[in-house]
mmCIF file of C-alpha atoms in Angstrom:
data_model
loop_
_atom_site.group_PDB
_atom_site.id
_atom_site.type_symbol
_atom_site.label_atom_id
_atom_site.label_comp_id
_atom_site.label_asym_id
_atom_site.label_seq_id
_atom_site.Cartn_x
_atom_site.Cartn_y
_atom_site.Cartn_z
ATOM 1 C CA UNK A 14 -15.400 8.838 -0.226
ATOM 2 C CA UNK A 15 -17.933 6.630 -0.793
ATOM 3 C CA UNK A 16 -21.923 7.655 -0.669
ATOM 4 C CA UNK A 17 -23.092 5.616 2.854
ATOM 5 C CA UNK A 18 -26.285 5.343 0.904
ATOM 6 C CA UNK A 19 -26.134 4.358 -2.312
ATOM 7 C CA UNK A 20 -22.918 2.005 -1.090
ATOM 8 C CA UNK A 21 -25.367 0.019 1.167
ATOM 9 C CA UNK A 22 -28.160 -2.068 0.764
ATOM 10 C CA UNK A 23 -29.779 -1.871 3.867
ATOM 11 C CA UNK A 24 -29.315 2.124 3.822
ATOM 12 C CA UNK A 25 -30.927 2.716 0.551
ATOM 13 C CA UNK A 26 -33.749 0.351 1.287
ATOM 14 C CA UNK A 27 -34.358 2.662 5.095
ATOM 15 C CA UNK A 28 -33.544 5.838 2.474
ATOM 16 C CA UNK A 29 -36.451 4.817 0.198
ATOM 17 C CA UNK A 30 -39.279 3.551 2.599
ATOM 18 C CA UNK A 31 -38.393 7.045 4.508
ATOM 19 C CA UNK A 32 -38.779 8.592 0.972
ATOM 20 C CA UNK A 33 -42.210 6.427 0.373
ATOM 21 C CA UNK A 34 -43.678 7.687 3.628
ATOM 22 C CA UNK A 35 -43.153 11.306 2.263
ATOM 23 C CA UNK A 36 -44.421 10.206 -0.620
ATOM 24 C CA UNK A 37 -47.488 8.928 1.167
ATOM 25 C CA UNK A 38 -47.633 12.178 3.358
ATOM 26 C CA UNK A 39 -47.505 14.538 -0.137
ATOM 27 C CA UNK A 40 -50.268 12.600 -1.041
ATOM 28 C CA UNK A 41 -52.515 13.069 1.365
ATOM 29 C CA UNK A 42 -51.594 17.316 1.847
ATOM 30 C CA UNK A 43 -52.470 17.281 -1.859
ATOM 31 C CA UNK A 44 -55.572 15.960 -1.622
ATOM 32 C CA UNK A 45 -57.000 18.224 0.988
ATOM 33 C CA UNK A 46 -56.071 21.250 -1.511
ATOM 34 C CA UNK A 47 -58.320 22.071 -4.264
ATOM 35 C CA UNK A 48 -59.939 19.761 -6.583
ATOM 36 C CA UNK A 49 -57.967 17.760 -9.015
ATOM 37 C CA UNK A 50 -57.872 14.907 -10.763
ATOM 38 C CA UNK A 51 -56.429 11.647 -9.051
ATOM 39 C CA UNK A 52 -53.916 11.241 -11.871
ATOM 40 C CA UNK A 53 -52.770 14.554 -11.608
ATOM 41 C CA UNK A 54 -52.163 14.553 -7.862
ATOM 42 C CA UNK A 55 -50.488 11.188 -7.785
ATOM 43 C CA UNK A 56 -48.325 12.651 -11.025
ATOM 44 C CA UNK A 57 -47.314 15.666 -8.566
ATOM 45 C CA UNK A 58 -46.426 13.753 -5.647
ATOM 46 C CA UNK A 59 -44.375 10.625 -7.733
ATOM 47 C CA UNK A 60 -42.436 13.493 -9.783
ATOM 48 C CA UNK A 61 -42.052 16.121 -6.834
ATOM 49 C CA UNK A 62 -40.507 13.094 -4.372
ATOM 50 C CA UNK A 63 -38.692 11.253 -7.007
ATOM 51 C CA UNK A 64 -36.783 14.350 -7.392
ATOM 52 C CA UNK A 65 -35.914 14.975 -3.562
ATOM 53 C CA UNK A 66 -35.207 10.904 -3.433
ATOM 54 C CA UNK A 67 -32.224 11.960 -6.519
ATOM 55 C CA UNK A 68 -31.106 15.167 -5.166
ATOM 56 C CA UNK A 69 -31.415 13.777 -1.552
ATOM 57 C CA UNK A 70 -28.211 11.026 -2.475
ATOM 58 C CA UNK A 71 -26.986 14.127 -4.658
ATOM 59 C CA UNK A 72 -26.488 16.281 -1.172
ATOM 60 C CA UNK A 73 -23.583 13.920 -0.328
ATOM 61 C CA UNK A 74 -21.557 14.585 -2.508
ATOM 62 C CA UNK A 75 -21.653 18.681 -2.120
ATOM 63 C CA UNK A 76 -20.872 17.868 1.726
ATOM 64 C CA UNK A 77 -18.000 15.971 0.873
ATOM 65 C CA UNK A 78 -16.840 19.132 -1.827
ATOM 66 C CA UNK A 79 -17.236 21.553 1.102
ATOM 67 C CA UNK A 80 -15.337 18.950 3.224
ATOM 68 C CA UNK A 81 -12.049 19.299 1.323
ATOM 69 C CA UNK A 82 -12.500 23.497 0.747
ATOM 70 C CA UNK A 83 -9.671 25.236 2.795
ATOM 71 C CA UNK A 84 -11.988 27.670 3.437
ATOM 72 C CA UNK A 85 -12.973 28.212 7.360
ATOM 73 C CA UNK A 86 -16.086 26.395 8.702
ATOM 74 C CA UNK A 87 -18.209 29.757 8.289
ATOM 75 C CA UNK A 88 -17.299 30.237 5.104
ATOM 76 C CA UNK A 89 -18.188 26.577 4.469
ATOM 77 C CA UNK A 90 -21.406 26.561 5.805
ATOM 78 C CA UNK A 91 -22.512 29.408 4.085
ATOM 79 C CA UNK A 92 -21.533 27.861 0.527
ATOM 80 C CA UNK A 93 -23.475 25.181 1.623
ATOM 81 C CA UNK A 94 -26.552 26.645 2.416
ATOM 82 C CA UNK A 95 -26.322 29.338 -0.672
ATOM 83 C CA UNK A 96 -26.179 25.840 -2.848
ATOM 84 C CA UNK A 97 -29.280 24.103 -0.737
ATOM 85 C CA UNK A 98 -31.004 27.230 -1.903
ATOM 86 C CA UNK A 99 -30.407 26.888 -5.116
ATOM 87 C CA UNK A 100 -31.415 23.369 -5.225
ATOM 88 C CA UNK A 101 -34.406 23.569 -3.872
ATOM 89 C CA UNK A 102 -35.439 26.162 -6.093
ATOM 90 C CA UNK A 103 -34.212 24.226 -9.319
ATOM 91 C CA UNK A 104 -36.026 21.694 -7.609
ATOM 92 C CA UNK A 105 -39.184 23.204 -7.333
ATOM 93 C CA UNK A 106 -38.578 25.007 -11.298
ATOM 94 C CA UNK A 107 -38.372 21.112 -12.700
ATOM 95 C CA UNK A 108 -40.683 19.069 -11.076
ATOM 96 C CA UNK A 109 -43.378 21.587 -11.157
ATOM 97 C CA UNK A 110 -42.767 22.615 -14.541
ATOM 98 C CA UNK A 111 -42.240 18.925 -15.982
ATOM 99 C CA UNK A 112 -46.021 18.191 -14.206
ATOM 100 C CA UNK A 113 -47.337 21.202 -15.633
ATOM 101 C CA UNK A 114 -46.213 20.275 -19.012
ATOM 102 C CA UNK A 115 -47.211 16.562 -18.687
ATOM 103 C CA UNK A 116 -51.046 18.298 -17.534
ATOM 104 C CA UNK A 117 -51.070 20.409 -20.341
ATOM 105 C CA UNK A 118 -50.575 23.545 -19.047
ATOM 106 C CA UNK A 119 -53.692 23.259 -16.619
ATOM 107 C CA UNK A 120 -54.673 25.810 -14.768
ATOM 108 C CA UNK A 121 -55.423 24.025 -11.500
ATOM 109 C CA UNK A 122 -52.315 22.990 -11.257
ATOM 110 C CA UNK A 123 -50.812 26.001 -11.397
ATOM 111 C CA UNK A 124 -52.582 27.914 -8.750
ATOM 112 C CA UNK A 125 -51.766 24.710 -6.373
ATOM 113 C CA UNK A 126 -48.398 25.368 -7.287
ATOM 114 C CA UNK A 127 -48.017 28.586 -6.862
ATOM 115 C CA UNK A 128 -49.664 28.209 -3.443
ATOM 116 C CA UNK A 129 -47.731 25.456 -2.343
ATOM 117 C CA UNK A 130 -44.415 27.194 -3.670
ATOM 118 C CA UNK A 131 -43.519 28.611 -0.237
ATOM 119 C CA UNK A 132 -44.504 25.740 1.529
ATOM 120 C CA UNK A 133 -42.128 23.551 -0.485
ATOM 121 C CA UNK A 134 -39.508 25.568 -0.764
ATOM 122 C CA UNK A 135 -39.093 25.257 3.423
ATOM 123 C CA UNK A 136 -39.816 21.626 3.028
ATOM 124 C CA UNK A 137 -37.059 20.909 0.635
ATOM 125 C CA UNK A 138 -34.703 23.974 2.372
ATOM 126 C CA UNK A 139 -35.273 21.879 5.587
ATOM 127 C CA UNK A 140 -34.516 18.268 4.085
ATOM 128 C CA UNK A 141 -31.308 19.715 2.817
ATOM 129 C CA UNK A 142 -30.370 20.969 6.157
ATOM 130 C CA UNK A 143 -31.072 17.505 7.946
ATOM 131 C CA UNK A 144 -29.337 15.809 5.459
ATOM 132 C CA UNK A 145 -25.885 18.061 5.079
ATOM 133 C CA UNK A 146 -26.041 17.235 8.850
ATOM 134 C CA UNK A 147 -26.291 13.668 9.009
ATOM 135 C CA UNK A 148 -23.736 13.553 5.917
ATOM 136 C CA UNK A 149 -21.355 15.827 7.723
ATOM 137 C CA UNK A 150 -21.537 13.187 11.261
ATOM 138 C CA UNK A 151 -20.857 10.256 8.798
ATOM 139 C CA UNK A 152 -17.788 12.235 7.232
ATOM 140 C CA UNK A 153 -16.875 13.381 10.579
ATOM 141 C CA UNK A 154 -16.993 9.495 12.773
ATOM 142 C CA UNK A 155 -15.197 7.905 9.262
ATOM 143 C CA UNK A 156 -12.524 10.614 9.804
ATOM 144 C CA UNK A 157 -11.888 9.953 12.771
ATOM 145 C CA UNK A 158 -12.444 6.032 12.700
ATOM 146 C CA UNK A 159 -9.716 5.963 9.804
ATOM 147 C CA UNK A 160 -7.751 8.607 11.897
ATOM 148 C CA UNK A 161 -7.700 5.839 15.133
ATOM 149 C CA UNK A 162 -6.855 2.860 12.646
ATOM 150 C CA UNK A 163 -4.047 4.609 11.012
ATOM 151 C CA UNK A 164 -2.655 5.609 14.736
ATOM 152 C CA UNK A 165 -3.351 1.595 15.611
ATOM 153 C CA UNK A 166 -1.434 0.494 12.431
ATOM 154 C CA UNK A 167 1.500 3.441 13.073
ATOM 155 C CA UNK A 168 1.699 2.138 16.781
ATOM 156 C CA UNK A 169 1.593 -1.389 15.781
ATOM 157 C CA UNK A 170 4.138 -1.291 13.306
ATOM 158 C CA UNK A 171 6.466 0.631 15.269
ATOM 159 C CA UNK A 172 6.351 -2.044 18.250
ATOM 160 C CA UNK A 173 6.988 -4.115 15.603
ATOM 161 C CA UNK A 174 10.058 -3.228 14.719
ATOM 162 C CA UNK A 175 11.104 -2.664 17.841
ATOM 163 C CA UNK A 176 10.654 -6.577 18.374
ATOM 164 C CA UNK A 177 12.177 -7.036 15.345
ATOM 165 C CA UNK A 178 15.054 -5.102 16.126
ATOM 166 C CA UNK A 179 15.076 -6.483 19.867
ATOM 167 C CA UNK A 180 15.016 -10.361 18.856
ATOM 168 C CA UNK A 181 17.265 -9.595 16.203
ATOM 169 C CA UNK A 182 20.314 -8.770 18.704
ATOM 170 C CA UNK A 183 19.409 -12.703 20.350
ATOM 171 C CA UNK A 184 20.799 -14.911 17.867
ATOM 172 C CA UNK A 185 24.427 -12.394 17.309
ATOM 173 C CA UNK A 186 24.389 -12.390 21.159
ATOM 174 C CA UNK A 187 24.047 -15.943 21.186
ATOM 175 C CA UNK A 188 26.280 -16.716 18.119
ATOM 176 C CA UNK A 189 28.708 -14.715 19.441
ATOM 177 C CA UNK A 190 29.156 -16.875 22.891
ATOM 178 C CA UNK A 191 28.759 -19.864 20.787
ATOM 179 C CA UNK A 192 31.755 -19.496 18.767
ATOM 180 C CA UNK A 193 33.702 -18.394 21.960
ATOM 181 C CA UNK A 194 32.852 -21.837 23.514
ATOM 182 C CA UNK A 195 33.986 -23.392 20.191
ATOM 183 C CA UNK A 196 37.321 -21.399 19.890
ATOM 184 C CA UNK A 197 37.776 -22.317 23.680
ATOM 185 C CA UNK A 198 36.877 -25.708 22.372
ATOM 186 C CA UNK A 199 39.169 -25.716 19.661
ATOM 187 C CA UNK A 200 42.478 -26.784 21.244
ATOM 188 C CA UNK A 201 41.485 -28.239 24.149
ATOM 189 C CA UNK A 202 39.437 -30.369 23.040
ATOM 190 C CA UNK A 203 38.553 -30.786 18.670
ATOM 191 C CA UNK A 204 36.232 -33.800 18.513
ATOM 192 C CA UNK A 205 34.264 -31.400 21.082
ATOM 193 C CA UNK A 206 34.411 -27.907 19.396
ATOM 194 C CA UNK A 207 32.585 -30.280 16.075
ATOM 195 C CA UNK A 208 30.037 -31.690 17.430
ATOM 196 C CA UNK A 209 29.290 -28.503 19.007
ATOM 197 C CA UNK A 210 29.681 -27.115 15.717
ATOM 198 C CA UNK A 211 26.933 -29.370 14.822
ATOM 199 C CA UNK A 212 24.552 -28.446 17.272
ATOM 200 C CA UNK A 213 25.265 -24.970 16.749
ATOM 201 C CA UNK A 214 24.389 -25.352 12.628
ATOM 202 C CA UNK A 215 21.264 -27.602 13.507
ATOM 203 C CA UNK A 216 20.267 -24.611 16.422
ATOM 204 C CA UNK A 217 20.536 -21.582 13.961
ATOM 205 C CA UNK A 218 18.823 -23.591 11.393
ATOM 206 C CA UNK A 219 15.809 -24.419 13.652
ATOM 207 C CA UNK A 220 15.777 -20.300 14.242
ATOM 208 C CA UNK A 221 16.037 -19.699 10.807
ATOM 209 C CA UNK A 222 13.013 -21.699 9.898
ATOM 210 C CA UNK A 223 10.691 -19.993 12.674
ATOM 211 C CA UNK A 224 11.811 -16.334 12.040
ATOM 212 C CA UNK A 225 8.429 -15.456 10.705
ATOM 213 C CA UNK A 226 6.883 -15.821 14.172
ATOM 214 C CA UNK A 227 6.573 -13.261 17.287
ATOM 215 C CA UNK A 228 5.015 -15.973 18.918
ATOM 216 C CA UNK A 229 4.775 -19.913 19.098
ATOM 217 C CA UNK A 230 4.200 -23.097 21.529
ATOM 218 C CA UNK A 231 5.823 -23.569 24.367
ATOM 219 C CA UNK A 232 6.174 -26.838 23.669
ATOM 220 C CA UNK A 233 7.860 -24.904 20.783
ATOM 221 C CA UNK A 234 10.102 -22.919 22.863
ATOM 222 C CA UNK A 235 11.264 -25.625 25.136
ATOM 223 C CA UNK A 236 12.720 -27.351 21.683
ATOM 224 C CA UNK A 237 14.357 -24.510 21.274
ATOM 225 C CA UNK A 238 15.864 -24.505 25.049
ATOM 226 C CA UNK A 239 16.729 -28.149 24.631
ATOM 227 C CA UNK A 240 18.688 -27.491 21.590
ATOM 228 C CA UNK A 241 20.637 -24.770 23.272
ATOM 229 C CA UNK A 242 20.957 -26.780 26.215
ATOM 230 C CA UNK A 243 22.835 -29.857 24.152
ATOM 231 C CA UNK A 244 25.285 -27.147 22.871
ATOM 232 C CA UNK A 245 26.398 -26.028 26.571
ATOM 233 C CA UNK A 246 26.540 -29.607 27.358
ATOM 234 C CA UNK A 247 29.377 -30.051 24.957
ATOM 235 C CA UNK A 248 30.958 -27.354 26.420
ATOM 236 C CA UNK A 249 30.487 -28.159 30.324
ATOM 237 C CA UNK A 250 29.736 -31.480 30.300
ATOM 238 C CA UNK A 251 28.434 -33.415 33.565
ATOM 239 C CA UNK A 252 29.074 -29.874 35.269
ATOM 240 C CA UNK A 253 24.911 -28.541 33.809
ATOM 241 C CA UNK A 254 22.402 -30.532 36.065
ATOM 242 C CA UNK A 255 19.450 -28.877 33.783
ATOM 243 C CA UNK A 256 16.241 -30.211 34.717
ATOM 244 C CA UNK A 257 12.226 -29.307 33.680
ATOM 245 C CA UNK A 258 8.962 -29.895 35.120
ATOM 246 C CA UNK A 259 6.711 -29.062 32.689
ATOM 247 C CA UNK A 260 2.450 -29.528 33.329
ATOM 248 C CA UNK A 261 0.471 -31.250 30.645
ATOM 249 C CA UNK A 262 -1.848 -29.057 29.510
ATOM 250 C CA UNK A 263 1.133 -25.888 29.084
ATOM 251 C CA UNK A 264 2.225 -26.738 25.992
ATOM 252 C CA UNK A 265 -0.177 -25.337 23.439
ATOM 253 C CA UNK A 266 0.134 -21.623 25.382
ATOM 254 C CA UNK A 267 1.578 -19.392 23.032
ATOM 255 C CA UNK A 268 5.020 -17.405 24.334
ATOM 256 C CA UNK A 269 7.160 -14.752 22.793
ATOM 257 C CA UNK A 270 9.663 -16.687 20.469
ATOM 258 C CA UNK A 271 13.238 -17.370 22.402
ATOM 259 C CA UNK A 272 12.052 -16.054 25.225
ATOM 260 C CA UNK A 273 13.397 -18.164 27.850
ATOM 261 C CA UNK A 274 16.583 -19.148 25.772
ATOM 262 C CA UNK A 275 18.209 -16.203 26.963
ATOM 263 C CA UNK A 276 16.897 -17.057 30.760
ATOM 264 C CA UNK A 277 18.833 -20.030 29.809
ATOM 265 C CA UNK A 278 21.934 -18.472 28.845
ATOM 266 C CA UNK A 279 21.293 -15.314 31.398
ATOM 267 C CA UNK A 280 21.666 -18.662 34.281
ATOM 268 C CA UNK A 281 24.696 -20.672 32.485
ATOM 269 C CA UNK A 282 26.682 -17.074 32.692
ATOM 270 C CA UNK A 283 26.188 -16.515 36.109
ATOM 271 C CA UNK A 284 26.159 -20.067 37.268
ATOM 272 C CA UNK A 285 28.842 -22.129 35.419
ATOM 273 C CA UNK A 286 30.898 -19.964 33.349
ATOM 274 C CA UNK A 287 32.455 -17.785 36.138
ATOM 275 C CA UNK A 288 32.306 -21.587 38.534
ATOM 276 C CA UNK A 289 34.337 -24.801 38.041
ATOM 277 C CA UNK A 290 31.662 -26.089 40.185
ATOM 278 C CA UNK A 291 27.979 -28.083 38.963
ATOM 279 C CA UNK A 292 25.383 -25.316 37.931
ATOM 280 C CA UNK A 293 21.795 -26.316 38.507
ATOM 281 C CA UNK A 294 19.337 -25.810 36.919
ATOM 282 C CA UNK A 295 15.592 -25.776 36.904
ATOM 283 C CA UNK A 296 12.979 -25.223 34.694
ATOM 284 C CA UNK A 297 9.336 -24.993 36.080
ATOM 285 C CA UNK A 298 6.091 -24.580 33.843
ATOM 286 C CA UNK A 299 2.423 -23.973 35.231
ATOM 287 C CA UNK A 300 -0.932 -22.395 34.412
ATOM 288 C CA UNK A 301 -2.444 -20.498 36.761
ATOM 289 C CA UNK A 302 -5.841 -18.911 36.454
ATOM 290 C CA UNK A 303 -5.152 -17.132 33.094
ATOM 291 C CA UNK A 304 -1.556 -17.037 33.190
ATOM 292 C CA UNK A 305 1.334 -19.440 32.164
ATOM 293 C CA UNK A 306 3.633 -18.863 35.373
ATOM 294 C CA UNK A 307 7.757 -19.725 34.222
ATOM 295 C CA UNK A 308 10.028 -20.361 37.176
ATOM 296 C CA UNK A 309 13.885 -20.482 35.871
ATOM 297 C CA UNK A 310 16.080 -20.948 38.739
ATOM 298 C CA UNK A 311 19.880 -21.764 38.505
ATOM 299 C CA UNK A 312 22.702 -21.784 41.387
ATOM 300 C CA UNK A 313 25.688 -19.909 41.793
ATOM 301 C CA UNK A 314 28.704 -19.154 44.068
ATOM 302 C CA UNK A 315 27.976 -15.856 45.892
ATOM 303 C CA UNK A 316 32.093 -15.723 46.744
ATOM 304 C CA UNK A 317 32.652 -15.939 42.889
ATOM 305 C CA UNK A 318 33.449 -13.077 41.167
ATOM 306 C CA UNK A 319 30.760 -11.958 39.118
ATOM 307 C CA UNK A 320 30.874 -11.513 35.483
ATOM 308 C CA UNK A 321 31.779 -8.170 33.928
ATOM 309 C CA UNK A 322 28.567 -6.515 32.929
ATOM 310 C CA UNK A 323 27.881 -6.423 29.361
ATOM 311 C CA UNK A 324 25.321 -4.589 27.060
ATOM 312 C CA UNK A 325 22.722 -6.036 29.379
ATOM 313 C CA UNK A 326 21.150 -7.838 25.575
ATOM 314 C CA UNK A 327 19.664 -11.012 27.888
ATOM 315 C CA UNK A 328 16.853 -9.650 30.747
ATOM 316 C CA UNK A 329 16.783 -6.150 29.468
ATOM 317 C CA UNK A 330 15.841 -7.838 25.861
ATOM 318 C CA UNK A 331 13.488 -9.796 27.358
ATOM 319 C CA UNK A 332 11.983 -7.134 30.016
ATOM 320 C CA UNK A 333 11.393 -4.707 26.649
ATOM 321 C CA UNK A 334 9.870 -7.415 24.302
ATOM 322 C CA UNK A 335 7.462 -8.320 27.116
ATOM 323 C CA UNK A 336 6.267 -4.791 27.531
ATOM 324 C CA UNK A 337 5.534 -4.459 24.224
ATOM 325 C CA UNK A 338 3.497 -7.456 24.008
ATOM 326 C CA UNK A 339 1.616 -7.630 27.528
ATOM 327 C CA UNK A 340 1.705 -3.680 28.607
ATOM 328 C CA UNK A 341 1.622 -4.742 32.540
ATOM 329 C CA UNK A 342 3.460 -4.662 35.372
ATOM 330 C CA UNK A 343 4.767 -7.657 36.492
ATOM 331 C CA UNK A 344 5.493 -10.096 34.063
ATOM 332 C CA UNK A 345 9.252 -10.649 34.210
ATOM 333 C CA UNK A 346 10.839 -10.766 38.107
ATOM 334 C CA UNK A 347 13.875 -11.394 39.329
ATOM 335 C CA UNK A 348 15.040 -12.710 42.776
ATOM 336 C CA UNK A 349 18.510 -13.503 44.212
ATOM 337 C CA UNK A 350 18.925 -15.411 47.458
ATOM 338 C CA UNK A 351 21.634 -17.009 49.143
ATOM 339 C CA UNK A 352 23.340 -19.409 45.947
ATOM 340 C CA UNK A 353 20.030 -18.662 43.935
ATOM 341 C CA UNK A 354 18.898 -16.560 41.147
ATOM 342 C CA UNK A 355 14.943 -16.874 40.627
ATOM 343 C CA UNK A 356 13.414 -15.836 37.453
ATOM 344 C CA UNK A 357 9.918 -15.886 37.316
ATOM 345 C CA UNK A 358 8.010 -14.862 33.969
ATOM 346 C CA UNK A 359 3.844 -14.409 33.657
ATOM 347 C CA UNK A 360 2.463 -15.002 30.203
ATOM 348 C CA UNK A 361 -1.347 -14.146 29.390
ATOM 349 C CA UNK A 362 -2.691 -17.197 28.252
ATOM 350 C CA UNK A 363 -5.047 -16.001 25.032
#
């Protein structure tokens, strides 16, 4: 773990003026006791500081030792105050006896010392303490701010793959109808079932190319639904009356990839595959206030009978992906009236 002083500018430059105000402090304490020479007291106070400033950055790293102990927290503590102890005595045993050295042995130095000893023995005891505290808060809010990304990344990458593994059931869903219409196609009709073979290659090739993205354009999206749309065509003919309104300024909003495809094909199974009547459809795009509103409505026969229930791939798909991306109530409804079936779908607009 990296030292939050040494590792930034701005902290060691705060870490050393605090250091140069003790400095300045020392000073002035030393000058008030006894008479020495100026050199000698500024000697004292440079070497006596200097070596607090070092073993000041030092303290980090014996926090971050204790950190990784298995011990419990009391046991902890008390190894770290048993080593601020000895630090501050080796502390004291250096500096003072480098100065007295350096002052050749002179007496007057050595009664201030030995009067001062006490005195900066708490001094230095106490700067420990304040900094083993402040290191162990840093330790502490980096734990648990690399705790909350790692839980952000987990939870990320799981809803990840669970739109991965949600859009990946669209296009086998979607295949798999395809090639229905196209065996249906087949007999009945051949120069049909190609060209729909066509569109159907062109389609899955347009998907291909854009399966890097969770999201894209509308205008995007309503390519897609205009591909798909041309393959139904081939199948049902003048029997799809698919129309859009779409407003101007909707087609930069960025939407869930294939997301109202399967409206698309959700309305074509309930309106003109179980029907040898027209299907309508409509397609309705609007922003309002912060939110791209998407009204998909399609007719049906009510006397009809309804389509076997399947794996329930097309809304259910859609409901999930949606909560995943906008966690909120209300974004995908549903609505069936006489010989209609409303969709509407809300999409934050970022």
């Amino acid at each position: 773990m990296l030292n939050p002083i040494t590792n930034n500018r701005k902290n060691i430059i705060l870490y050393s003026l605090v250091w140069v105000a003790v400095l300045a402090a020392h000073f002035f304490l030393i000058a008030l006791a006894g008479d020495m020479p100026m050199w000698l007291r500024i000697l004292d106070s440079i070497v006596q500081i200097s070596f607090l400033y070092a073993l000041g950055i030092g303290i980090w790293h014996i926090t971050t030792a204790s950190k990784n102990e298995k011990a419990f927290a009391a046991e902890r503590w008390a190894g770290i105050f048993l080593s601020g102890i000895m630090i501050v005595v080796l502390w004291q045993l250096f500096s003072g006896g480098v100065v007295w050295l350096i002052a050749e042995k002179s007496d007057s130095y050595r009664t201030l010392f030995t009067v001062a000893l006490p005195y900066r023995l708490m001094f230095g005891f106490f700067v420990f303490i304040i900094l083993t505290i402040i290191y162990h808060n840093i330790i502490v809010f980096r734990d648990f701010s690399e705790r909350k990304i790692k839980e952000e990344k987990l939870r990320s990458n799981i809803a990840e793959q669970e739109l991965n593994m949600l859009w990946s059931q669209i296009n086998p869903h979607f295949l798999f109808n395809s090639l229905n219409s196209i065996s249906a196609l087949t007999m009945s009709d051949p120069e049909a079932a190609y060209d729909m073979t066509i569109k159907l290659s062109d389609f899955l090739r347009f998907s291909i190319n854009t399966r890097d993205k969770q999201l894209h354009t509308l205008e995007e999206e309503l390519e897609v639904c205009d591909r798909y749309m041309d393959i139904e065509r081939t199948r049902f003919g003048n029997r799809i009356k698919y129309t859009k309104s779409v407003c101007k300024n909707c087609g930069t909003v960025m939407v869930p990839r294939l997301i109202i495809q399967p409206l698309l094909e959700n309305a074509l199974k309930h309106g003109a595959y179980e029907t040898s009547g027209e299907c309508e459809i409509t397609l309705k795009c609007k922003i309002n206030a912060n939110l791209l509103i998407i009204n998909l409505e399609n007719s049906f026969d009510p006397t009809a009978v309804q389509p076997k229930k399947g794996r329930g791939v097309g809304l259910e798909n859609i409901k999930k992906r949606l909560q995943l991306l906008y966690p909120r109530d209300g974004i995908l409804a549903t609505e069936k009236q006489q010989q209609l079936f409303l969709v509407t779908l809300q999409v934050p607009v970022s």
